[in-house]
Short mmCIF file of C-alpha atoms in Angstrom, two decimals:
data_model
loop_
_atom_site.label_atom_id
_atom_site.label_comp_id
_atom_site.label_asym_id
_atom_site.label_seq_id
_atom_site.Cartn_x
_atom_site.Cartn_y
_atom_site.Cartn_z
CA GLY A 166 4.23 14.40 5.77
CA ALA A 167 6.43 11.64 7.04
CA VAL A 168 9.08 10.38 4.63
CA VAL A 169 10.21 6.77 4.21
CA SER A 170 13.02 5.87 2.02
CA GLN A 171 14.23 2.55 0.47
CA HIS A 172 17.46 1.45 -0.88
CA PRO A 173 18.15 0.24 -3.46
CA SER A 174 15.43 1.23 -5.75
CA TRP A 175 16.23 -1.66 -8.12
CA VAL A 176 18.41 -4.66 -8.05
CA ILE A 177 19.33 -7.45 -10.48
CA CYS A 178 21.03 -10.52 -9.07
CA LYS A 179 21.85 -14.07 -10.00
CA SER A 180 19.88 -16.96 -8.63
CA GLY A 181 21.22 -18.28 -5.41
CA THR A 182 22.48 -15.00 -4.06
CA SER A 183 21.10 -12.89 -1.20
CA VAL A 184 19.83 -9.32 -1.54
CA LYS A 185 19.47 -6.95 1.28
CA ILE A 186 16.79 -4.02 1.11
CA GLU A 187 16.87 -1.14 3.56
CA CYS A 188 13.83 0.90 4.66
CA ARG A 189 14.32 4.06 6.60
CA SER A 190 11.94 6.53 8.21
CA LEU A 191 13.62 9.86 7.65
CA ASP A 192 11.81 12.27 9.82
CA PHE A 193 10.09 10.18 12.38
CA GLN A 194 10.63 7.13 14.58
CA ALA A 195 8.98 3.82 13.60
CA THR A 196 8.78 1.14 16.09
CA THR A 197 6.87 -0.80 13.55
CA MET A 198 7.41 -1.23 9.85
CA PHE A 199 5.57 -3.37 7.27
CA TRP A 200 7.04 -5.23 4.34
CA TYR A 201 4.95 -5.88 1.24
CA ARG A 202 5.27 -7.61 -2.02
CA GLN A 203 3.42 -6.66 -5.18
CA PHE A 204 3.41 -8.51 -8.38
CA PRO A 205 2.25 -6.81 -11.66
CA LYS A 206 -1.40 -5.71 -11.51
CA GLN A 207 -1.89 -7.28 -8.14
CA SER A 208 -2.56 -5.92 -4.74
CA LEU A 209 -0.01 -5.26 -2.06
CA MET A 210 0.49 -8.43 -0.04
CA LEU A 211 1.73 -8.15 3.50
CA MET A 212 4.69 -10.28 4.16
CA ALA A 213 5.71 -9.34 7.62
CA THR A 214 5.56 -6.88 10.45
CA SER A 215 8.94 -5.65 11.66
CA ASN A 216 9.16 -4.63 15.21
CA GLU A 217 12.08 -2.75 16.64
CA GLY A 218 14.19 -4.67 19.03
CA SER A 219 12.14 -7.92 18.69
CA LYS A 220 11.38 -10.68 16.11
CA ALA A 221 9.38 -9.88 13.03
CA THR A 222 5.89 -11.32 12.68
CA TYR A 223 5.48 -13.20 9.39
CA GLU A 224 2.12 -13.54 7.41
CA GLN A 225 0.99 -17.20 6.67
CA GLY A 226 2.85 -18.67 3.82
CA VAL A 227 5.87 -16.39 3.99
CA GLU A 228 9.07 -18.23 4.82
CA LYS A 229 10.93 -16.51 7.62
CA ASP A 230 14.17 -18.26 6.82
CA LYS A 231 14.10 -17.03 3.33
CA PHE A 232 12.96 -13.40 4.03
CA LEU A 233 15.10 -12.23 7.05
CA ILE A 234 13.95 -9.14 8.70
CA ASN A 235 15.94 -7.04 11.03
CA HIS A 236 14.66 -3.88 12.73
CA ALA A 237 17.76 -2.71 14.70
CA SER A 238 16.87 0.87 15.27
CA LEU A 239 13.86 3.11 15.41
CA THR A 240 14.47 4.34 11.93
CA LEU A 241 15.76 1.38 9.97
CA SER A 242 14.39 -2.03 8.96
CA THR A 243 16.07 -4.49 6.46
CA LEU A 244 14.74 -7.22 4.46
CA THR A 245 17.08 -9.78 3.14
CA VAL A 246 16.06 -12.22 0.53
CA THR A 247 18.26 -15.18 0.89
CA SER A 248 19.15 -17.58 -1.85
CA ALA A 249 16.90 -15.61 -4.24
CA HIS A 250 15.27 -17.50 -7.13
CA PRO A 251 13.44 -16.15 -10.26
CA GLU A 252 10.05 -16.56 -8.53
CA ASP A 253 11.23 -14.00 -5.94
CA SER A 254 11.35 -11.30 -8.52
CA SER A 255 8.87 -8.70 -7.50
CA PHE A 256 8.23 -5.22 -6.26
CA TYR A 257 9.04 -4.95 -2.47
CA ILE A 258 7.60 -2.07 -0.55
CA CYS A 259 7.95 -1.09 3.13
CA SER A 260 5.67 1.21 5.07
CA ALA A 261 5.54 2.67 8.49
CA PRO A 262 2.73 4.06 10.58
CA THR A 263 3.41 7.21 12.60
CA SER A 264 2.31 7.62 16.14
CA PHE A 265 0.25 10.63 15.33
CA THR A 266 -1.81 9.35 12.44
CA ASP A 267 -3.68 6.22 11.48
CA THR A 268 -2.19 6.13 8.11
CA GLN A 269 0.83 4.42 6.50
CA TYR A 270 3.76 6.08 4.83
CA PHE A 271 5.19 4.06 2.08
CA GLY A 272 8.73 3.88 0.59
CA PRO A 273 9.25 4.20 -3.02
CA GLY A 274 9.72 0.41 -3.48
CA THR A 275 12.47 -1.75 -4.69
CA ARG A 276 12.27 -3.74 -7.89
CA LEU A 277 14.04 -7.11 -7.50
CA THR A 278 14.85 -9.04 -10.63
CA VAL A 279 16.44 -12.50 -10.09
CA LEU A 280 18.11 -14.02 -13.29
CA SER B 152 -13.24 -14.59 4.35
CA GLN B 153 -12.65 -10.85 4.16
CA LYS B 154 -12.85 -9.60 0.65
CA ILE B 155 -12.13 -6.19 -0.90
CA GLU B 156 -13.29 -5.46 -4.35
CA GLN B 157 -12.17 -2.78 -6.79
CA ASN B 158 -12.99 -2.56 -10.32
CA SER B 159 -10.26 -4.43 -12.11
CA GLU B 160 -11.07 -2.80 -15.42
CA ALA B 161 -9.35 0.54 -16.09
CA LEU B 162 -11.70 3.56 -15.98
CA ASN B 163 -11.08 5.88 -18.95
CA ILE B 164 -12.49 9.47 -18.67
CA GLN B 165 -12.20 12.74 -20.47
CA GLU B 166 -10.30 15.59 -18.88
CA GLY B 167 -12.61 17.93 -16.90
CA LYS B 168 -15.04 15.12 -15.96
CA THR B 169 -15.51 13.63 -12.55
CA ALA B 170 -13.92 10.29 -11.99
CA THR B 171 -15.78 7.95 -9.45
CA LEU B 172 -14.05 4.72 -8.19
CA THR B 173 -15.67 2.02 -6.11
CA CYS B 174 -14.45 -0.12 -3.32
CA ASN B 175 -16.73 -2.83 -2.00
CA TYR B 176 -16.01 -5.09 0.92
CA THR B 177 -17.58 -8.10 2.57
CA ASN B 178 -17.10 -9.90 5.86
CA TYR B 179 -15.45 -6.94 7.36
CA SER B 180 -16.19 -4.34 9.93
CA PRO B 181 -13.70 -1.60 9.25
CA ALA B 182 -12.92 1.03 11.73
CA TYR B 183 -11.64 3.17 8.91
CA LEU B 184 -10.92 3.24 5.16
CA GLN B 185 -8.11 4.83 3.30
CA TRP B 186 -7.48 5.67 -0.36
CA TYR B 187 -4.01 5.67 -1.76
CA ARG B 188 -2.55 6.66 -5.27
CA GLN B 189 0.19 4.46 -6.83
CA ASP B 190 2.08 5.45 -9.89
CA PRO B 191 3.90 2.65 -11.92
CA GLY B 192 6.99 1.58 -10.10
CA ARG B 193 6.33 3.57 -7.09
CA GLY B 194 5.06 3.07 -3.54
CA PRO B 195 1.53 4.05 -2.66
CA VAL B 196 0.92 7.65 -1.52
CA PHE B 197 -1.75 8.48 1.07
CA LEU B 198 -4.67 10.52 -0.08
CA LEU B 199 -7.61 10.28 2.37
CA LEU B 200 -8.79 8.54 5.38
CA ILE B 201 -12.55 8.28 6.45
CA ARG B 202 -13.73 6.54 9.67
CA GLU B 203 -16.73 4.30 10.24
CA ASN B 204 -18.77 7.13 11.74
CA GLU B 205 -18.07 9.64 8.94
CA LYS B 206 -20.24 9.78 5.70
CA GLU B 207 -18.03 11.98 3.61
CA LYS B 208 -14.45 13.54 3.55
CA ARG B 209 -13.16 16.09 1.07
CA LYS B 210 -9.75 17.31 0.27
CA GLU B 211 -9.30 19.80 -2.60
CA ARG B 212 -10.70 17.96 -5.76
CA LEU B 213 -11.05 14.67 -3.97
CA LYS B 214 -14.08 13.35 -2.22
CA VAL B 215 -14.62 9.99 -0.30
CA THR B 216 -17.96 8.59 0.89
CA PHE B 217 -18.26 5.75 3.19
CA ASP B 218 -21.49 3.70 3.56
CA THR B 219 -21.05 0.90 6.15
CA THR B 220 -24.62 -0.31 5.32
CA LEU B 221 -23.91 -0.81 1.67
CA LYS B 222 -20.27 -1.81 2.55
CA GLN B 223 -19.04 0.52 0.04
CA SER B 224 -16.77 3.52 -0.43
CA LEU B 225 -16.79 5.84 -3.38
CA PHE B 226 -13.71 7.96 -4.36
CA HIS B 227 -14.45 11.02 -6.49
CA ILE B 228 -11.90 13.30 -8.46
CA THR B 229 -13.69 16.32 -9.78
CA ALA B 230 -12.35 18.28 -12.63
CA SER B 231 -9.97 15.45 -13.57
CA GLN B 232 -6.59 16.16 -15.24
CA PRO B 233 -4.30 13.69 -17.14
CA ALA B 234 -1.94 14.05 -14.11
CA ASP B 235 -4.50 12.16 -12.10
CA SER B 236 -3.89 9.10 -14.16
CA ALA B 237 -2.67 6.37 -11.81
CA THR B 238 -3.85 3.43 -9.93
CA TYR B 239 -5.97 4.07 -6.78
CA LEU B 240 -6.03 1.61 -3.92
CA CYS B 241 -8.47 1.39 -1.03
CA ALA B 242 -7.41 -0.10 2.23
CA LEU B 243 -9.51 -1.17 5.18
CA THR B 244 -8.56 -1.36 8.81
CA GLY B 245 -10.59 -2.92 11.49
CA GLY B 246 -11.52 -6.11 13.13
CA GLY B 247 -9.13 -5.56 15.98
CA SER B 248 -6.07 -5.20 13.77
CA TYR B 249 -4.34 -1.90 12.86
CA ILE B 250 -2.80 -3.34 9.80
CA PRO B 251 -4.63 -2.34 6.71
CA THR B 252 -5.79 -4.78 4.00
CA PHE B 253 -5.52 -3.42 0.49
CA GLY B 254 -7.77 -3.87 -2.51
CA ARG B 255 -6.16 -4.60 -5.95
CA GLY B 256 -6.61 -1.04 -7.19
CA THR B 257 -8.42 0.53 -10.02
CA SER B 258 -6.33 2.22 -12.92
CA LEU B 259 -7.69 5.59 -13.84
CA ILE B 260 -6.81 7.05 -17.27
CA VAL B 261 -7.64 10.68 -18.02
CA HIS B 262 -7.59 11.55 -21.61
CA PRO B 263 -6.72 15.24 -22.61
#
């Protein structure tokens, strides 16, 4: 199956700093990638759709200036949490659909803890 | 509004039994439904996809049914093993969007 990686797997930062999370499709090209946030015992909440070569599409209630998304190549999308605050602490997961299936392939997730 | 419901209470079963998890939805006309497995601290892993015109899908010890009249999908794991313990998510896609909407998931605990 298709493989999606994320880096880092976990990060701890101080309040007010920015954190960048990378999402890579390792063995296929992904013109679209999705970024989710998941709080403990909650569902995956879609934050934004990342489109290669164009602006991301953000879900209602997600601040685009706070969660910067860049999809500069067909295998890499990045999510930057700017001026992070403790309430941004969460599990961030990316996914990518392949062109040959209807399913999503998820990265292993990034645990962000903001102190 | 669209709603996906999965039993929030953990399902505890004995090893060797069949586990059955439920996914109900309202105000939705899904083109297809997917089941994923999620282990703690990990991203979801795709298990099975079933389309609106399919009644049942099987893969090894897994079986999924899809009843668009009842607006329900059942996910079965036969001969369950402790290694099957995880959270299982259902996700629906349809209504003109290719982006799936996820349920909250049901935790399955298989006791040896």
